Each structure stands twice: as structure tokens, then as C-alpha cells.
Short mmCIF file of C-alpha atoms and ligand atoms in Angstrom, two decimals:
data_model
loop_
_atom_site.label_atom_id
_atom_site.label_comp_id
_atom_site.label_asym_id
_atom_site.label_seq_id
_atom_site.Cartn_x
_atom_site.Cartn_y
_atom_site.Cartn_z
CA MET A 1 126.97 -70.47 -95.05
CA ALA A 2 125.89 -73.66 -93.64
CA TRP A 3 126.25 -74.53 -90.39
CA LYS A 4 124.74 -70.60 -89.53
CA LEU A 5 121.26 -71.92 -91.46
CA LYS A 6 121.51 -74.78 -89.23
CA LEU A 7 121.41 -73.15 -86.25
CA PHE A 8 118.80 -70.86 -86.88
CA CYS A 9 116.47 -73.74 -87.59
CA ARG A 10 117.32 -75.35 -84.20
CA ALA A 11 117.20 -72.11 -82.55
CA GLY A 12 113.67 -71.17 -84.45
CA ALA A 13 112.76 -73.88 -84.04
CA ALA A 14 110.30 -73.70 -80.97
CA ALA A 15 108.88 -69.96 -83.15
CA MET A 16 108.30 -71.69 -85.54
CA ALA A 17 106.21 -74.83 -84.24
CA LEU A 18 103.54 -72.61 -82.99
CA MET A 19 103.44 -70.97 -86.63
CA VAL A 20 102.11 -74.31 -87.83
CA VAL A 21 99.06 -73.15 -89.94
CA PRO A 22 96.28 -75.43 -88.42
CA ALA A 23 94.43 -77.62 -90.67
CA SER A 24 90.58 -75.87 -90.51
CA ALA A 25 91.58 -73.12 -90.74
CA GLN A 26 93.11 -72.99 -94.35
CA GLY A 27 93.58 -76.72 -95.56
CA PRO A 28 96.14 -78.19 -94.82
CA ALA A 29 98.93 -77.28 -92.24
CA VAL A 30 102.38 -76.97 -93.87
CA ASN A 31 105.71 -78.07 -92.57
CA TRP A 32 107.41 -74.01 -92.19
CA ASN A 33 110.46 -75.58 -90.60
CA GLU A 34 110.70 -78.49 -93.73
CA GLN A 35 110.07 -75.99 -96.54
CA GLN A 36 112.84 -73.34 -95.27
CA ALA A 37 115.97 -75.25 -97.68
CA GLU A 38 113.39 -74.54 -101.00
CA ILE A 39 112.04 -71.49 -99.95
CA LEU A 40 115.82 -70.04 -99.61
CA ARG A 41 117.16 -71.85 -102.80
CA HIS A 42 114.48 -70.11 -104.42
CA TYR A 43 115.38 -66.64 -103.41
CA ARG A 44 119.22 -67.65 -103.59
CA ASP A 45 118.41 -68.80 -107.38
CA LEU A 46 116.09 -65.70 -108.58
CA VAL A 47 118.84 -63.18 -107.45
CA GLN A 48 121.35 -64.56 -108.60
CA ILE A 49 120.16 -64.17 -111.58
CA ASP A 50 120.97 -60.43 -112.47
CA THR A 51 117.55 -58.90 -113.58
CA ARG A 52 118.30 -55.10 -114.35
CA SER A 53 115.69 -53.76 -117.09
CA GLY A 54 115.29 -55.11 -120.19
CA ASN A 55 116.80 -58.84 -118.82
CA GLU A 56 113.59 -60.03 -117.26
CA THR A 57 113.18 -62.82 -119.34
CA LYS A 58 116.20 -64.65 -117.73
CA ALA A 59 113.96 -65.10 -114.90
CA VAL A 60 111.31 -66.63 -116.94
CA ASP A 61 113.18 -68.93 -118.20
CA TYR A 62 113.56 -70.38 -114.74
CA LEU A 63 110.84 -70.16 -113.70
CA LYS A 64 108.55 -71.86 -116.87
CA LYS A 65 110.99 -74.14 -116.18
CA LEU A 66 110.20 -74.84 -112.54
CA PHE A 67 106.44 -74.67 -113.03
CA GLU A 68 106.09 -77.33 -116.68
CA SER A 69 108.38 -79.45 -114.43
CA GLU A 70 104.96 -79.39 -111.32
CA GLY A 71 102.64 -79.66 -113.92
CA ILE A 72 101.35 -76.18 -113.66
CA PRO A 73 100.81 -74.21 -116.50
CA VAL A 74 102.57 -70.88 -117.49
CA GLN A 75 101.85 -68.26 -120.29
CA VAL A 76 104.55 -65.98 -121.84
CA PHE A 77 103.37 -62.74 -122.37
CA ALA A 78 106.02 -60.85 -124.15
CA LEU A 79 106.55 -57.10 -126.03
CA GLN A 80 109.78 -57.10 -126.16
CA PRO A 81 111.88 -60.99 -126.48
CA ALA A 82 113.96 -59.76 -123.45
CA ARG A 83 111.64 -58.31 -120.97
CA ALA A 84 108.79 -61.21 -120.89
CA ASN A 85 105.52 -61.68 -118.32
CA LEU A 86 104.89 -65.13 -117.27
CA VAL A 87 101.17 -65.69 -116.22
CA ALA A 88 100.49 -69.00 -114.36
CA ARG A 89 97.18 -69.97 -113.23
CA ILE A 90 95.79 -72.98 -110.70
CA LYS A 91 91.86 -73.72 -110.75
CA GLY A 92 89.59 -73.34 -108.62
CA SER A 93 86.40 -74.57 -108.28
CA GLY A 94 85.56 -71.08 -110.09
CA ARG A 95 83.07 -70.41 -107.29
CA LYS A 96 84.65 -66.85 -106.06
CA LYS A 97 87.07 -64.48 -108.20
CA PRO A 98 90.59 -65.66 -109.09
CA LEU A 99 93.11 -64.18 -106.48
CA LEU A 100 96.31 -62.29 -108.18
CA LEU A 101 99.81 -63.06 -107.04
CA LEU A 102 101.91 -60.81 -107.98
CA ALA A 103 105.74 -59.20 -108.59
CA HIS A 104 107.99 -57.75 -110.82
CA THR A 105 111.28 -59.29 -112.40
CA ASP A 106 113.64 -56.64 -112.86
CA VAL A 107 115.52 -55.02 -110.97
CA VAL A 108 117.22 -51.26 -110.55
CA GLY A 109 121.35 -50.80 -111.14
CA VAL A 110 124.09 -51.36 -108.63
CA GLN A 111 126.94 -49.77 -108.15
CA PRO A 112 129.61 -52.63 -107.03
CA GLU A 113 132.21 -50.70 -105.52
CA LYS A 114 130.15 -49.87 -102.43
CA TRP A 115 129.01 -54.00 -102.42
CA PRO A 116 130.65 -55.49 -99.13
CA VAL A 117 129.99 -58.85 -101.28
CA ALA A 118 128.73 -59.21 -104.80
CA PRO A 119 125.35 -57.61 -105.89
CA PHE A 120 124.18 -60.36 -107.45
CA GLY A 121 125.77 -64.05 -105.11
CA ALA A 122 122.72 -63.61 -102.84
CA ILE A 123 125.43 -64.69 -100.63
CA VAL A 124 123.99 -66.02 -97.11
CA LYS A 125 125.92 -63.79 -93.92
CA ASP A 126 124.86 -62.71 -90.29
CA GLY A 127 121.24 -64.36 -90.46
CA TYR A 128 121.07 -62.10 -94.44
CA VAL A 129 120.83 -62.71 -97.23
CA TRP A 130 122.28 -60.24 -99.35
CA GLY A 131 121.94 -59.40 -102.70
CA ARG A 132 120.41 -56.63 -105.39
CA GLY A 133 116.58 -57.16 -105.58
CA THR A 134 116.36 -59.36 -102.08
CA ALA A 135 113.65 -56.26 -100.52
CA ASP A 136 112.77 -55.82 -103.76
CA ASP A 137 111.34 -57.52 -105.34
CA LYS A 138 112.84 -61.23 -105.29
CA ASP A 139 110.87 -61.54 -101.72
CA LYS A 140 107.76 -61.43 -103.31
CA LEU A 141 108.55 -62.90 -106.24
CA THR A 142 109.59 -66.16 -104.50
CA ALA A 143 106.35 -65.44 -101.85
CA ASN A 144 104.36 -66.26 -104.82
CA LEU A 145 106.03 -69.10 -106.14
CA MET A 146 105.68 -70.82 -103.32
CA THR A 147 102.27 -70.42 -102.26
CA MET A 148 101.69 -71.74 -105.68
CA LEU A 149 103.40 -74.84 -105.63
CA LEU A 150 102.18 -75.83 -101.87
CA VAL A 151 99.22 -75.21 -103.32
CA LYS A 152 99.25 -77.57 -106.60
CA ARG A 153 102.02 -80.03 -104.06
CA LEU A 154 99.28 -80.24 -101.64
CA GLY A 155 96.37 -80.87 -104.54
CA LEU A 156 94.44 -78.83 -102.51
CA HIS A 157 90.77 -77.75 -104.47
CA LEU A 158 90.13 -73.85 -103.96
CA ASP A 159 87.10 -71.72 -104.38
CA ARG A 160 89.24 -69.36 -106.46
CA ASP A 161 91.87 -69.91 -109.87
CA LEU A 162 95.59 -68.76 -108.07
CA ILE A 163 96.82 -66.60 -111.34
CA PHE A 164 100.30 -66.18 -110.22
CA LEU A 165 102.68 -63.33 -112.00
CA ALA A 166 105.77 -61.98 -112.50
CA GLU A 167 106.07 -58.92 -114.84
CA SER A 168 109.03 -57.46 -115.82
CA GLY A 169 109.42 -53.13 -116.29
CA GLU A 170 108.17 -52.51 -113.40
CA GLU A 171 111.16 -50.38 -112.22
CA ALA A 172 111.85 -48.51 -115.62
CA ASP A 173 109.64 -49.67 -118.69
CA PRO A 174 109.95 -46.67 -120.70
CA ASP A 175 108.31 -49.04 -123.97
CA GLY A 176 105.06 -50.24 -121.75
CA VAL A 177 106.06 -54.10 -121.49
CA GLY A 178 105.40 -54.94 -118.05
CA MET A 179 101.74 -54.05 -116.24
CA LYS A 180 100.34 -51.34 -118.62
CA PHE A 181 100.65 -54.54 -121.35
CA MET A 182 99.22 -56.68 -119.44
CA VAL A 183 96.48 -54.63 -118.47
CA GLU A 184 95.63 -53.34 -122.02
CA GLN A 185 96.76 -56.38 -124.13
CA HIS A 186 96.15 -59.53 -121.90
CA PHE A 187 93.64 -57.69 -118.97
CA PRO A 188 91.35 -61.26 -119.28
CA ASP A 189 94.07 -63.89 -118.19
CA ILE A 190 95.06 -61.63 -114.74
CA ASP A 191 91.47 -59.98 -114.34
CA ALA A 192 90.70 -61.09 -110.84
CA GLU A 193 89.17 -60.09 -108.09
CA PHE A 194 92.21 -59.21 -105.07
CA ALA A 195 95.30 -58.67 -106.18
CA LEU A 196 98.63 -59.40 -103.36
CA THR A 197 102.11 -57.30 -104.51
CA GLU A 198 104.33 -55.07 -103.18
CA GLY A 199 104.31 -52.09 -101.20
CA GLY A 200 103.26 -52.40 -97.71
CA SER A 201 105.72 -52.63 -95.07
CA THR A 202 106.75 -54.78 -91.45
CA LEU A 203 108.09 -53.16 -88.35
CA ILE A 204 109.94 -54.95 -85.83
CA GLU A 205 111.15 -52.48 -83.02
CA ASN A 206 112.58 -53.15 -80.15
CA GLY A 207 113.22 -57.45 -81.72
CA ARG A 208 109.37 -57.62 -82.39
CA VAL A 209 107.13 -56.55 -84.97
CA LYS A 210 104.91 -53.51 -83.86
CA ALA A 211 102.80 -52.78 -86.92
CA VAL A 212 102.11 -54.54 -90.25
CA ASN A 213 101.74 -51.95 -92.48
CA ILE A 214 99.27 -52.92 -95.79
CA ALA A 215 99.15 -50.81 -98.60
CA THR A 216 95.25 -49.80 -100.12
CA THR A 217 95.85 -46.47 -101.45
CA GLU A 218 98.16 -44.31 -103.05
CA LYS A 219 99.47 -40.36 -104.34
CA VAL A 220 99.66 -39.87 -108.16
CA PRO A 221 102.21 -38.82 -109.77
CA ARG A 222 101.06 -35.21 -111.67
CA ARG A 223 104.70 -33.46 -112.60
CA ILE A 224 104.55 -29.98 -113.94
CA ARG A 225 107.20 -27.49 -115.53
CA LEU A 226 107.28 -24.14 -114.99
CA VAL A 227 108.48 -21.80 -117.66
CA ALA A 228 109.33 -18.60 -117.58
CA THR A 229 109.62 -16.69 -120.97
CA GLY A 230 111.45 -13.07 -121.09
CA THR A 231 114.32 -11.57 -123.72
CA SER A 232 117.07 -12.92 -124.12
CA GLY A 233 120.12 -10.39 -124.29
CA HIS A 234 124.06 -9.64 -122.64
CA GLY A 235 124.52 -10.77 -119.11
CA SER A 236 125.86 -6.97 -118.46
CA VAL A 237 123.08 -5.23 -119.68
CA PRO A 238 120.29 -5.93 -116.08
CA ARG A 239 116.26 -6.87 -117.57
CA LEU A 240 113.08 -6.60 -115.96
CA ASP A 241 111.82 -9.52 -117.20
CA ASN A 242 115.15 -11.58 -117.15
CA PRO A 243 113.69 -15.62 -116.87
CA LEU A 244 116.01 -16.40 -114.29
CA ILE A 245 114.55 -14.12 -112.14
CA HIS A 246 110.75 -14.67 -112.35
CA LEU A 247 111.61 -18.53 -112.03
CA SER A 248 112.81 -18.65 -109.10
CA GLN A 249 110.12 -16.18 -107.26
CA ALA A 250 107.97 -18.72 -108.64
CA VAL A 251 109.74 -21.42 -106.93
CA ALA A 252 110.58 -20.13 -103.51
CA LYS A 253 106.97 -18.93 -103.79
CA LEU A 254 105.63 -22.94 -104.07
CA ALA A 255 108.04 -23.68 -101.62
CA SER A 256 106.94 -21.28 -98.57
CA TRP A 257 103.18 -22.07 -99.43
CA GLN A 258 101.23 -25.31 -98.39
CA THR A 259 98.49 -27.43 -99.75
CA PRO A 260 95.79 -28.10 -97.24
CA LEU A 261 96.17 -30.98 -94.41
CA ARG A 262 93.06 -33.23 -95.55
CA PHE A 263 93.14 -37.56 -93.98
CA ASN A 264 90.55 -39.85 -96.27
CA ASP A 265 90.03 -43.21 -94.60
CA THR A 266 93.56 -44.43 -95.05
CA THR A 267 95.12 -42.14 -93.31
CA ARG A 268 93.06 -41.02 -90.96
CA SER A 269 92.69 -45.44 -89.74
CA TYR A 270 96.91 -45.27 -89.36
CA PHE A 271 97.52 -41.90 -87.98
CA GLN A 272 95.26 -43.12 -85.02
CA GLN A 273 97.03 -46.46 -84.57
CA MET A 274 100.20 -44.65 -84.56
CA SER A 275 99.08 -42.67 -81.68
CA SER A 276 97.80 -45.69 -80.58
CA ILE A 277 100.83 -47.98 -80.51
CA SER A 278 103.71 -45.97 -80.48
CA PRO A 279 105.49 -43.88 -76.99
CA ALA A 280 103.68 -41.60 -76.08
CA ALA A 281 106.09 -38.80 -77.21
CA GLU A 282 105.04 -39.73 -80.87
CA ALA A 283 102.08 -40.23 -79.91
CA GLN A 284 100.91 -37.14 -78.79
CA HIS A 285 101.89 -36.00 -82.15
CA TYR A 286 100.10 -37.93 -84.32
CA ARG A 287 97.10 -36.72 -81.90
CA GLU A 288 97.85 -32.81 -82.05
CA LEU A 289 97.33 -34.15 -85.85
CA PHE A 290 92.91 -34.10 -85.31
CA ASN A 291 92.58 -30.62 -83.02
CA PRO A 292 92.95 -28.26 -85.51
CA ALA A 293 94.50 -25.41 -82.63
CA THR A 294 97.47 -28.27 -82.59
CA ALA A 295 98.22 -29.92 -86.18
CA ALA A 296 99.82 -26.79 -87.15
CA ALA A 297 102.38 -27.50 -85.27
CA ALA A 298 102.26 -31.01 -84.95
CA GLN A 299 102.50 -31.12 -89.40
CA ARG A 300 105.75 -28.67 -88.16
CA TYR A 301 107.34 -31.95 -86.04
CA LEU A 302 106.86 -33.71 -88.85
CA ALA A 303 108.12 -31.78 -91.61
CA GLU A 304 111.33 -31.85 -89.50
CA HIS A 305 111.54 -35.30 -88.17
CA GLU A 306 109.67 -37.65 -89.98
CA PRO A 307 108.83 -36.61 -93.50
CA GLN A 308 106.81 -39.43 -95.06
CA ARG A 309 104.41 -39.32 -92.69
CA TYR A 310 104.07 -35.54 -93.77
CA SER A 311 103.92 -36.51 -97.15
CA MET A 312 101.04 -38.27 -96.32
CA LEU A 313 99.34 -35.68 -94.80
CA ARG A 314 98.77 -33.73 -97.85
CA THR A 315 99.44 -33.56 -101.48
CA SER A 316 102.91 -32.47 -101.66
CA VAL A 317 105.18 -29.94 -104.53
CA VAL A 318 108.29 -30.39 -104.71
CA PRO A 319 110.55 -28.89 -107.14
CA THR A 320 113.64 -30.94 -108.21
CA MET A 321 114.56 -29.34 -111.70
CA LEU A 322 116.32 -26.18 -112.64
CA LYS A 323 117.37 -26.01 -116.28
CA ALA A 324 118.08 -22.62 -117.41
CA GLY A 325 121.00 -20.68 -119.18
CA VAL A 326 123.86 -20.97 -122.06
CA GLY A 327 126.89 -18.53 -120.74
CA GLN A 328 128.25 -16.86 -118.35
CA ASN A 329 128.23 -13.53 -119.70
CA VAL A 330 124.39 -14.86 -121.88
CA ILE A 331 120.93 -13.75 -120.55
CA PRO A 332 118.87 -16.29 -121.25
CA SER A 333 115.35 -15.66 -122.56
CA GLU A 334 113.81 -19.35 -120.77
CA ALA A 335 114.05 -20.96 -117.77
CA GLU A 336 112.64 -24.09 -116.56
CA ALA A 337 111.86 -25.74 -112.94
CA VAL A 338 110.32 -29.64 -112.10
CA PHE A 339 107.96 -30.08 -109.63
CA ASP A 340 107.21 -33.70 -108.90
CA ILE A 341 104.20 -33.22 -107.56
CA ARG A 342 101.95 -36.40 -105.42
CA ALA A 343 98.25 -36.24 -105.46
CA LEU A 344 95.95 -37.04 -103.31
CA PRO A 345 93.43 -40.31 -104.66
CA ASP A 346 90.86 -37.99 -104.50
CA GLU A 347 92.72 -34.28 -105.36
CA ASP A 348 90.87 -32.10 -107.62
CA VAL A 349 93.82 -31.56 -110.08
CA PRO A 350 92.85 -28.65 -112.08
CA LYS A 351 91.88 -26.69 -108.95
CA LEU A 352 95.24 -27.82 -107.04
CA PHE A 353 96.78 -26.43 -110.59
CA ALA A 354 94.89 -23.05 -110.52
CA GLY A 355 95.52 -22.55 -106.99
CA MET A 356 99.31 -22.33 -107.57
CA LYS A 357 99.06 -20.36 -110.23
CA GLN A 358 97.82 -17.68 -107.88
CA VAL A 359 100.26 -18.27 -105.82
CA ILE A 360 102.86 -17.62 -108.64
CA GLY A 361 100.70 -14.41 -109.35
CA ASP A 362 103.04 -13.98 -112.19
CA PRO A 363 102.01 -14.18 -115.87
CA ALA A 364 105.53 -14.65 -117.25
CA VAL A 365 105.82 -18.18 -116.14
CA LYS A 366 103.73 -20.59 -117.62
CA LEU A 367 102.60 -24.26 -115.51
CA VAL A 368 102.66 -26.74 -117.64
CA PRO A 369 101.56 -30.62 -116.63
CA ILE A 370 103.71 -33.33 -117.45
CA PRO A 371 100.91 -36.20 -118.95
CA ASN A 372 100.93 -38.79 -116.51
CA PRO A 373 100.38 -42.56 -117.94
CA ARG A 374 98.62 -43.15 -114.09
CA SER A 375 95.12 -43.33 -113.64
CA VAL A 376 93.15 -42.32 -110.81
CA ALA A 377 90.98 -44.75 -108.27
CA PRO A 378 89.88 -45.05 -105.49
CA PRO A 379 91.24 -46.74 -102.13
CA SER A 380 91.47 -50.88 -102.72
CA ARG A 381 88.50 -51.61 -99.34
CA THR A 382 90.23 -52.12 -95.95
CA ASP A 383 86.59 -54.35 -94.87
CA SER A 384 87.18 -56.67 -97.91
CA GLU A 385 87.27 -60.91 -96.93
CA MET A 386 91.56 -59.94 -98.57
CA TYR A 387 91.73 -57.43 -96.10
CA ALA A 388 90.35 -59.47 -93.27
CA ALA A 389 92.32 -62.29 -94.26
CA LEU A 390 95.20 -59.85 -94.81
CA GLU A 391 94.66 -59.56 -90.84
CA ARG A 392 93.79 -62.39 -89.78
CA ALA A 393 97.14 -64.01 -91.36
CA ALA A 394 99.64 -61.26 -89.99
CA HIS A 395 97.84 -62.15 -86.52
CA ARG A 396 99.15 -65.18 -86.53
CA ILE A 397 102.49 -65.18 -87.77
CA TYR A 398 102.87 -61.75 -85.60
CA PRO A 399 100.44 -61.70 -82.37
CA ASP A 400 101.83 -58.65 -80.61
CA ALA A 401 101.24 -56.47 -83.69
CA ALA A 402 98.91 -53.62 -84.84
CA VAL A 403 97.78 -54.25 -88.55
CA MET A 404 96.79 -50.68 -90.17
CA PRO A 405 96.05 -49.90 -93.58
CA MET A 406 98.77 -47.25 -95.75
CA MET A 407 99.07 -44.51 -98.41
CA LEU A 408 102.64 -44.93 -99.95
CA ASN A 409 103.53 -41.71 -101.08
CA GLY A 410 105.07 -42.80 -104.51
CA ALA A 411 103.30 -45.14 -106.90
CA THR A 412 103.00 -49.11 -107.89
CA ASP A 413 101.65 -50.93 -110.46
CA MET A 414 98.65 -51.61 -108.82
CA SER A 415 97.84 -47.76 -110.07
CA TYR A 416 97.57 -49.97 -112.93
CA LEU A 417 95.09 -52.70 -111.16
CA ARG A 418 92.99 -50.33 -109.29
CA PRO A 419 91.07 -48.54 -111.82
CA LYS A 420 90.23 -52.35 -113.86
CA GLY A 421 88.22 -53.05 -110.40
CA VAL A 422 91.25 -55.24 -109.11
CA GLN A 423 91.44 -54.70 -104.90
CA SER A 424 94.72 -54.80 -104.48
CA TYR A 425 96.74 -54.92 -101.60
CA GLY A 426 100.83 -53.97 -100.92
CA ILE A 427 102.31 -56.52 -98.32
CA GLY A 428 106.15 -56.53 -97.71
CA PRO A 429 108.19 -58.61 -94.93
CA ALA A 430 109.76 -57.76 -91.50
CA THR A 431 111.87 -55.18 -91.77
CA THR A 432 113.77 -52.89 -89.15
CA GLU A 433 113.58 -48.32 -90.13
CA LEU A 434 116.97 -48.71 -89.71
CA ASP A 435 117.58 -52.40 -91.76
CA GLU A 436 115.16 -50.32 -94.00
CA ILE A 437 116.71 -47.33 -94.76
CA ASN A 438 120.03 -48.76 -94.96
CA TYR A 439 119.65 -51.50 -96.80
CA GLY A 440 116.19 -51.46 -98.06
CA ALA A 441 114.36 -51.37 -101.89
CA HIS A 442 117.49 -49.63 -104.35
CA SER A 443 119.40 -48.71 -101.40
CA ASP A 444 123.25 -48.75 -102.18
CA VAL A 445 123.51 -52.51 -100.33
CA GLU A 446 120.09 -54.33 -100.29
CA ARG A 447 119.13 -57.21 -97.56
CA LEU A 448 116.47 -59.26 -96.23
CA SER A 449 117.52 -61.33 -92.85
CA GLU A 450 116.30 -64.71 -93.46
CA LYS A 451 113.85 -65.18 -90.61
CA SER A 452 112.05 -62.54 -92.61
CA LEU A 453 112.12 -64.27 -95.72
CA TYR A 454 110.78 -67.08 -93.84
CA GLU A 455 107.55 -65.23 -92.40
CA PHE A 456 106.86 -63.54 -95.33
CA VAL A 457 105.98 -66.89 -96.86
CA GLN A 458 104.21 -68.16 -94.56
CA PHE A 459 102.90 -64.22 -94.34
CA THR A 460 101.39 -64.85 -97.73
CA TRP A 461 100.28 -68.34 -97.69
CA ASN A 462 98.03 -67.56 -95.46
CA ALA A 463 96.09 -64.95 -96.56
CA ALA A 464 95.71 -66.86 -100.09
CA MET A 465 94.75 -69.85 -97.90
CA GLU A 466 92.45 -68.12 -96.01
CA VAL A 467 90.02 -66.19 -98.83
CA SER A 468 90.59 -68.94 -101.49
CA ALA A 469 91.11 -72.27 -99.45
CA GLY A 470 87.84 -74.72 -100.52
CA LYS A 471 85.74 -74.52 -97.51
ZN1 LIG B 501 109.26 -52.92 -106.20
#
């Protein structure tokens, strides 16, 4: 492992030298080659701490010891002893409101038999670090940690406080021990003008970084149950009010129904930029979305070939569960389907549900909303100081890349911050599309390239210093 790392360092030295941050723009220069060993050490240490949901305090203990040994004060907030959150703060002059660097410590489960290496070994092999949490979210945790340590060691004068938050319970939080707890009970300790966290992505194509996607908004989960009721009875006697029949007809009607295509500022900018950087054939599909005469065909193409991008175009309505029946010869009195609805941030939800009822057109089928704990907030701005800093930071590290805002189809903990007025931006390290699919967050085997890790730490540092370093 060690020799591989050395080889990489030498090969990367020329490229890295170009990336040394000029002293004038973002505080003093950092020699990033010298930081690599420490970045890798903390990253591997954190991956090796098994923090499957319910064990986050183990990572908090590691961070607490480290921060305190460097003279950075910390606070630990725990609703449950094993699921603590940690806040560290480096004070600035107060000229500007703080910047929050947020990452979660918990990871999802593993099926060890599917891994070619130990899932919590943080093995370095073939230029990658392998392990649960390498892409979600210990890369961001490490980048935020290194940013704090470097600011403190360099004795930088800051215009705003830097707040580091290691949160628990991002992956699974039935008791509200993570972001919900912090926002509801300790918000003054994390209140900030801007937040940087997971959710963005950076795409490598043909060996070069092509696009840096910054998550500025996300869809809102609005799940529902469809409940059909009828008369129970013997399976030998057909009944017109059999709830299975009514329910399956309702599911089929909703499946062939399409919510309207609707852009917002983020998705409009995203598809416009994608159409200018993509190969001709793909670019044409993205362009055709904006032309009413060709939009339907372009959407069909995306639905078939690029379902992620198709989902960005509209509120999605997806059946995910069916529950019915108690015996092969019994007609049940009730049948139920669950729909995972992901609403555009500005969706008129009562109107959406009314539309669905109309499509179903069957009084035997009731639509029952499942309560949504997340609030809704407008997208974070793309004309903010933070967004401009992210653009500049991205261009310094990936000079050929297009930087574009993106709407997430899934939900993140930014949904707790945006309603409190914190302009929140999701960022992520560089990966190929294949790596993202096969080795990304929550996949059977998770890994991140060492080079991407080092670049991501620099990206985070550059962006943080752009908005915080004293002028
Ligand atoms: Zn995550």
C-alpha cells in the first residue's frame, strides 16, 4: 500500500504544484502534497470506526480528542448516549455570519460477503480507498476536519466563524437524534449564513472532470397510501367490490398518468448547461426539452435511458408497495398500495392529490397522505457569495469543468437548514459515472479514489476560505 501511495504522489506532483493556492486570494498558501499523509490517515481512521447507525458516538470521541489536542473547543450534544453530535467552532471577527461545514458520521449497513475487502478496513488498493462510508460521508467529514485543523494551525484571521458539525442519524433516524434534534434544540450553536455538505457530485469523463454539480435544491417526499375497501368473502364467489381489483386499476391508471414537465431556475440552468457540454446526440435531447414541439419525445428518451434526469423534470409518482390478502381462498376487505411521491419544491400538494383522485375516479379507493417531517424551502441562491466561491474553487481545481446547480431527486439534511434561512449547498468528490453506480453511496461495495479525496479536501478548503478568510 505504501509504495503505491508514494508512486501516486510523485506522478501527481506536477499537477499538484499548479494547484497551490495563491496567498492573496484565500489566505496563506497550503502545500497540499505535504497534507496528503494526514488527510489519508484521518480518512482511514474514520472509515475504520464502524458507525453503522446507532454507533455515532465512537466517531465523535475520535473527533473530540483530535480537536481538543489542537486547541479547538468542542461541544457534544446527544439525545441518546450512543448517537452524539459534535460541534466545533473557530471564531472569526464576526463581520459576517458563520459558515457551517456539515457531514454525517453514520453509515448504512453492509453485506460482508459482497465485499472483496473488509468493509471497515479502509484498505488502499489500486488507487482507491475501499470501505463503507468512503463516499458517504466520511470524505466530507475528512474535508471539513482538515479545513478546521489547517485554519487553526495557520492562525488565520477569519471574517466569520467556521462551525464544524458532525451529525448522527442521517441515514436512519426514527428518534430524531441527528439534524432534527440539532435544529430544534441547539440551532443557535449551528446557525450560519451558508452551509456546505453532501449532495453534490463531480463527474469524470474520459479521464477529465467534466462537470461540478452543486446541489441547490431538492425534491420533497410526499408519500401516500391508496386504500381500497370492499366486502370480504369466499374466493369462490366473484364480487364487484373486490378491493384488489379496484386497487390494481387505480395503480395502473396512476402509472400511465404523467405529471406536467416543469422547470425551476436550478433545473433550467442545469439542462441548458448540460446541452452545451454533452456529446451532440445527448445535447439534442436536453435542448428538445425546451421546445414544446419536441419535448414529449425528449422526455420519453430520458424516461428510458436517463431516469435520474427524467425525474428532475417533474413531481414523480412511483408505486413502491402493495399489501393485500390473508389467504388464497379469501377476498380481503382491504387492499393498500404505497406511492413514493417526490414533489418539486414549489408543488401545490393539495392540487396534486386532487388531480390524482380525479385520475383514479373510484370512490372505493381513498388517498391517505403519510405525514412528511421535512419542511419546504425555496432553493439556495445561485447569486450568493458562497455559490460564486464554489464556482471559483471548482475552476481552480478542475479548470475544464462546467459548474452548474442541480436539484436532487432524493432528500438530504439540507431540508432542515434551508427553512431556517441557511443557504445550503451540496458538493461531492470527483467520480466516473460507472464508479458512482457500482461503488457509490450505499452500493454493495463503496470506494473513492485517493486522488479525488485529496482534490475534494482542497476544493472544500478553497471554497471555505473564499468566503471566510479575512481581507
Ligand atoms: Zn450521506
